[in-house]
Amino acid sequence: MNTVTINNKQLPAVEYHGQRVVTLAMIDEVHQRPEGTASAAYLRNKERFVEGVDTYLIEYSENNVLRPFNVDVPFRGLRVFTETGYLMLTKPFNDDLAWKVQRDLVNAYFRTRAPLTEIEMIAAMAADAVRQQKRLNQVEVRIETVTEAVENIKRGNMRAGYVGYRQVVAKSGMTDAKCRNLVNAYRIPTDTHEFMTPDGLLSRRAIVELEPFMEAFHQMMSEAEPRGTRWYHPKMGLFQAIGWEGKA
């Protein structure tokens, strides 16, 4: 038996003459109204309801029709309401809960989707398969990217054209601190190099693009003034550049 949850109440999806219907008891329950509230509202406006359109009186002889929904028809018969009948009956219900329940009942209970045709089912399955494949492809791409990054870290691969500060110290003859000063002063591109230590630990170090570094270094040296065994440049202050003349 199908059920629909409205306002935290599980209602049996009762069908009569091919359409969803509700009983007076179901209306009282889902709207949290005292027993008999919906019945009284119907009796006050009985003449406004069209039999066979807004409401049906199911005879006791049709009890077997509602038995699959666990709904019993008493000897006097059972009054049920279609969507239009339900909306007419609950028209006086004007509290916040009533508005919410009415919306939920109309959208989730009365207005059932027609069963998909075989072609629609195949199309839906195909579309779902395409979405699944796209998600799998995206996951595979991410896995490949992560795997490549991990392998690069394991191998200690460095970006092309970049070197560590130890290398620029050797090439320029300046101290590590002055090399970093040059990088900052001339805005030379830098990056972070991740690699695995012999102990299997992840480590990081700063790296700098070599060609722009050397270009900036030679430009700076052409502008620097000798001060004894040292040099002076407005952007660098006093510094040493041991054997810089032979540095390429």
Coordinates of C-alpha atoms in Angstrom, one line a residue:
M1 CA 0.0 0.0 0.0
N2 CA 1.4 3.4 -1.0
T3 CA 1.4 6.1 1.6
V4 CA 2.1 9.9 1.5
T5 CA 3.5 11.8 4.4
I6 CA 1.8 15.1 5.0
N7 CA 2.4 17.2 8.2
N8 CA 4.3 14.2 9.7
K9 CA 1.2 12.0 9.2
Q10 CA 1.3 9.0 7.0
L11 CA -1.8 8.9 4.8
P12 CA -2.9 5.9 2.7
A13 CA -3.0 6.9 -1.0
V14 CA -6.7 6.1 -1.4
E15 CA -8.0 6.0 -4.9
Y16 CA -11.6 5.8 -6.1
H17 CA -12.8 5.9 -9.7
G18 CA -9.2 6.4 -10.8
Q19 CA -8.4 9.5 -8.7
R20 CA -7.1 10.2 -5.3
V21 CA -9.6 10.9 -2.6
V22 CA -9.6 11.7 1.2
T23 CA -12.0 10.9 3.9
L24 CA -13.3 13.3 6.6
A25 CA -11.2 11.5 9.2
M26 CA -8.1 11.9 7.1
I27 CA -8.7 15.7 6.8
D28 CA -9.2 16.1 10.6
E29 CA -6.0 14.1 11.2
V30 CA -3.7 15.9 8.8
H31 CA -5.0 19.4 9.8
Q32 CA -4.8 18.5 13.5
R33 CA -8.4 19.4 14.0
P34 CA -10.8 17.9 16.5
E35 CA -12.7 14.8 15.3
G36 CA -15.8 15.9 13.4
T37 CA -14.5 19.3 12.3
A38 CA -14.4 18.4 8.6
S39 CA -17.8 16.6 8.8
A40 CA -19.4 19.7 10.4
A41 CA -17.9 21.9 7.6
Y42 CA -19.3 19.6 5.0
L43 CA -22.8 19.5 6.5
R44 CA -22.9 23.3 6.7
N45 CA -22.2 23.6 2.9
K46 CA -23.5 20.3 1.7
E47 CA -25.5 21.8 -1.1
R48 CA -22.4 23.4 -2.7
F49 CA -20.7 20.1 -3.4
V50 CA -21.4 18.3 -6.7
E51 CA -21.9 14.6 -6.2
G52 CA -19.6 12.6 -8.5
V53 CA -17.3 15.6 -9.0
D54 CA -16.3 17.1 -5.6
T55 CA -17.4 14.1 -3.5
Y56 CA -18.6 10.5 -3.5
L57 CA -20.6 8.5 -1.1
I58 CA -19.2 5.0 -1.2
E59 CA -21.7 2.3 -0.3
Y60 CA -21.0 -0.5 2.1
S61 CA -21.3 -2.9 -0.8
E62 CA -18.1 -1.4 -2.3
N63 CA -16.1 -2.0 0.9
N64 CA -13.8 -4.3 -1.1
V65 CA -12.8 -1.3 -3.3
L66 CA -11.1 0.5 -0.4
R67 CA -9.9 -2.6 1.5
P68 CA -6.4 -2.5 -0.3
F69 CA -6.0 1.0 1.3
N70 CA -6.9 -0.3 4.8
V71 CA -10.0 1.9 4.8
D72 CA -13.2 0.3 6.0
V73 CA -16.6 1.4 4.7
P74 CA -19.3 1.5 7.5
F75 CA -22.8 0.3 6.9
R76 CA -24.1 3.8 6.4
G77 CA -21.5 4.4 3.7
L78 CA -18.3 6.5 3.5
R79 CA -18.0 10.1 2.3
V80 CA -14.8 10.8 0.4
F81 CA -13.6 14.0 -1.4
T82 CA -11.7 14.7 -4.5
E83 CA -9.1 17.5 -4.8
T84 CA -11.8 20.1 -5.6
G85 CA -14.0 18.9 -2.8
Y86 CA -11.1 18.9 -0.3
L87 CA -10.2 22.5 -1.2
M88 CA -13.9 23.6 -0.9
L89 CA -14.2 21.8 2.4
T90 CA -11.0 23.4 3.9
K91 CA -11.7 26.9 2.6
P92 CA -12.7 28.1 6.1
F93 CA -9.4 26.7 7.5
N94 CA -7.2 29.9 7.4
D95 CA -4.4 29.3 9.9
D96 CA -0.8 28.9 8.9
L97 CA -0.8 25.2 9.2
A98 CA -3.9 24.9 7.0
W99 CA -2.2 26.8 4.2
K100 CA 0.9 24.5 4.4
V101 CA -1.1 21.3 4.6
Q102 CA -3.3 22.3 1.7
R103 CA -0.3 23.0 -0.5
D104 CA 1.4 19.7 0.4
L105 CA -1.8 17.7 -0.1
V106 CA -2.4 19.2 -3.5
N107 CA 1.1 18.8 -4.7
A108 CA 2.1 15.6 -3.1
Y109 CA -1.1 13.7 -2.6
F110 CA -3.7 14.6 -5.2
R111 CA -1.5 15.5 -8.2
T112 CA 0.2 12.2 -8.9
R113 CA 2.6 11.8 -11.8
A114 CA 1.4 9.7 -14.7
P115 CA 3.4 6.5 -15.1
L116 CA 6.3 6.9 -17.5
T117 CA 6.0 5.3 -20.9
E118 CA 8.6 2.7 -21.9
I119 CA 10.3 5.3 -24.1
E120 CA 10.3 7.9 -21.3
M121 CA 11.8 5.3 -18.9
I122 CA 14.5 4.4 -21.4
A123 CA 15.3 8.1 -22.0
A124 CA 15.4 8.7 -18.2
M125 CA 17.7 5.7 -17.7
A126 CA 20.0 6.9 -20.5
A127 CA 20.1 10.4 -19.1
D128 CA 21.0 9.1 -15.7
A129 CA 23.7 6.8 -17.2
V130 CA 25.2 9.9 -18.9
R131 CA 25.2 11.8 -15.7
Q132 CA 26.8 8.9 -13.9
Q133 CA 29.5 8.6 -16.6
K134 CA 30.2 12.4 -16.4
R135 CA 30.7 12.1 -12.6
L136 CA 32.9 9.1 -13.0
N137 CA 35.0 10.9 -15.6
Q138 CA 35.4 13.9 -13.3
V139 CA 36.4 11.6 -10.5
E140 CA 39.0 9.9 -12.7
V141 CA 40.4 13.2 -13.8
R142 CA 40.8 14.3 -10.2
I143 CA 42.4 11.0 -9.3
E144 CA 44.9 11.3 -12.1
T145 CA 45.7 14.9 -11.1
V146 CA 46.2 13.9 -7.5
T147 CA 48.3 10.8 -8.5
E148 CA 50.5 12.9 -10.8
A149 CA 51.0 15.5 -8.0
V150 CA 51.9 12.7 -5.6
E151 CA 54.4 11.2 -8.1
N152 CA 55.9 14.6 -8.7
I153 CA 56.3 15.0 -5.0
K154 CA 57.9 11.6 -4.6
R155 CA 60.3 12.3 -7.5
G156 CA 61.0 15.8 -6.3
N157 CA 60.0 17.2 -9.7
M158 CA 60.4 21.0 -9.9
R159 CA 58.8 23.5 -12.2
A160 CA 60.8 24.0 -15.4
G161 CA 63.1 27.0 -15.1
Y162 CA 63.0 27.2 -11.3
V163 CA 65.8 26.5 -8.8
G164 CA 66.2 26.7 -5.1
Y165 CA 67.9 29.6 -3.3
R166 CA 71.0 27.5 -2.8
Q167 CA 71.5 27.5 -6.5
V168 CA 71.0 31.3 -6.9
V169 CA 73.4 31.9 -4.0
A170 CA 76.1 29.9 -5.8
K171 CA 75.4 31.7 -9.1
S172 CA 75.3 35.3 -7.7
G173 CA 77.9 35.1 -4.9
M174 CA 75.4 36.8 -2.6
T175 CA 74.1 35.6 0.7
D176 CA 70.7 33.8 0.9
A177 CA 69.2 36.9 2.6
K178 CA 70.4 39.2 -0.2
C179 CA 69.1 36.8 -2.9
R180 CA 65.7 37.0 -1.3
N181 CA 66.0 40.8 -1.1
L182 CA 66.7 40.9 -4.8
V183 CA 63.7 38.6 -5.5
N184 CA 61.4 40.9 -3.5
A185 CA 62.9 44.2 -4.9
Y186 CA 62.5 43.1 -8.6
R187 CA 59.4 41.0 -8.1
I188 CA 60.9 37.9 -9.5
P189 CA 58.5 34.9 -9.8
T190 CA 58.7 32.4 -7.0
D191 CA 56.9 29.1 -6.1
T192 CA 56.9 26.4 -3.5
H193 CA 58.5 23.0 -4.2
E194 CA 57.1 20.0 -2.4
F195 CA 59.3 16.9 -2.1
M196 CA 59.7 13.8 -0.1
T197 CA 62.7 13.5 2.3
P198 CA 64.7 10.3 2.5
D199 CA 62.7 9.6 5.7
G200 CA 59.5 9.7 3.6
L201 CA 58.3 13.0 5.1
L202 CA 56.7 15.7 3.0
S203 CA 58.8 18.9 2.9
R204 CA 58.6 22.2 1.2
R205 CA 61.1 24.9 0.0
A206 CA 60.9 28.2 -1.8
I207 CA 62.1 28.2 -5.4
V208 CA 62.7 31.1 -7.8
E209 CA 62.7 31.4 -11.6
L210 CA 66.3 31.4 -12.6
E211 CA 66.4 33.5 -15.8
P212 CA 64.6 36.5 -14.5
F213 CA 66.7 36.3 -11.3
M214 CA 70.0 36.4 -13.3
E215 CA 68.7 39.2 -15.5
A216 CA 67.7 41.3 -12.5
F217 CA 71.0 40.4 -10.8
H218 CA 73.1 41.7 -13.7
Q219 CA 71.0 44.8 -14.1
M220 CA 71.4 45.5 -10.4
M221 CA 75.2 45.0 -10.5
S222 CA 75.5 47.4 -13.4
E223 CA 73.9 50.0 -11.3
A224 CA 75.6 49.2 -8.0
E225 CA 78.5 51.2 -6.6
P226 CA 81.6 49.5 -5.2
R227 CA 82.2 50.2 -1.5
G228 CA 85.6 48.6 -0.7
T229 CA 85.0 44.8 -0.8
R230 CA 81.3 45.4 -0.9
W231 CA 78.7 46.9 -3.2
Y232 CA 75.8 49.3 -2.6
H233 CA 72.5 49.6 -4.4
P234 CA 69.5 51.6 -3.3
K235 CA 67.2 48.6 -3.5
M236 CA 69.7 46.2 -1.9
G237 CA 71.7 48.3 0.6
L238 CA 75.3 47.0 1.3
F239 CA 76.0 43.5 0.1
Q240 CA 78.8 41.2 -1.2
A241 CA 78.8 39.4 -4.5
I242 CA 81.8 37.2 -4.4
G243 CA 83.1 36.3 -7.9
W244 CA 80.0 37.6 -9.6
E245 CA 81.8 38.7 -12.7
G246 CA 82.1 35.1 -13.9
K247 CA 78.5 34.2 -13.1
A248 CA 76.3 33.6 -16.2

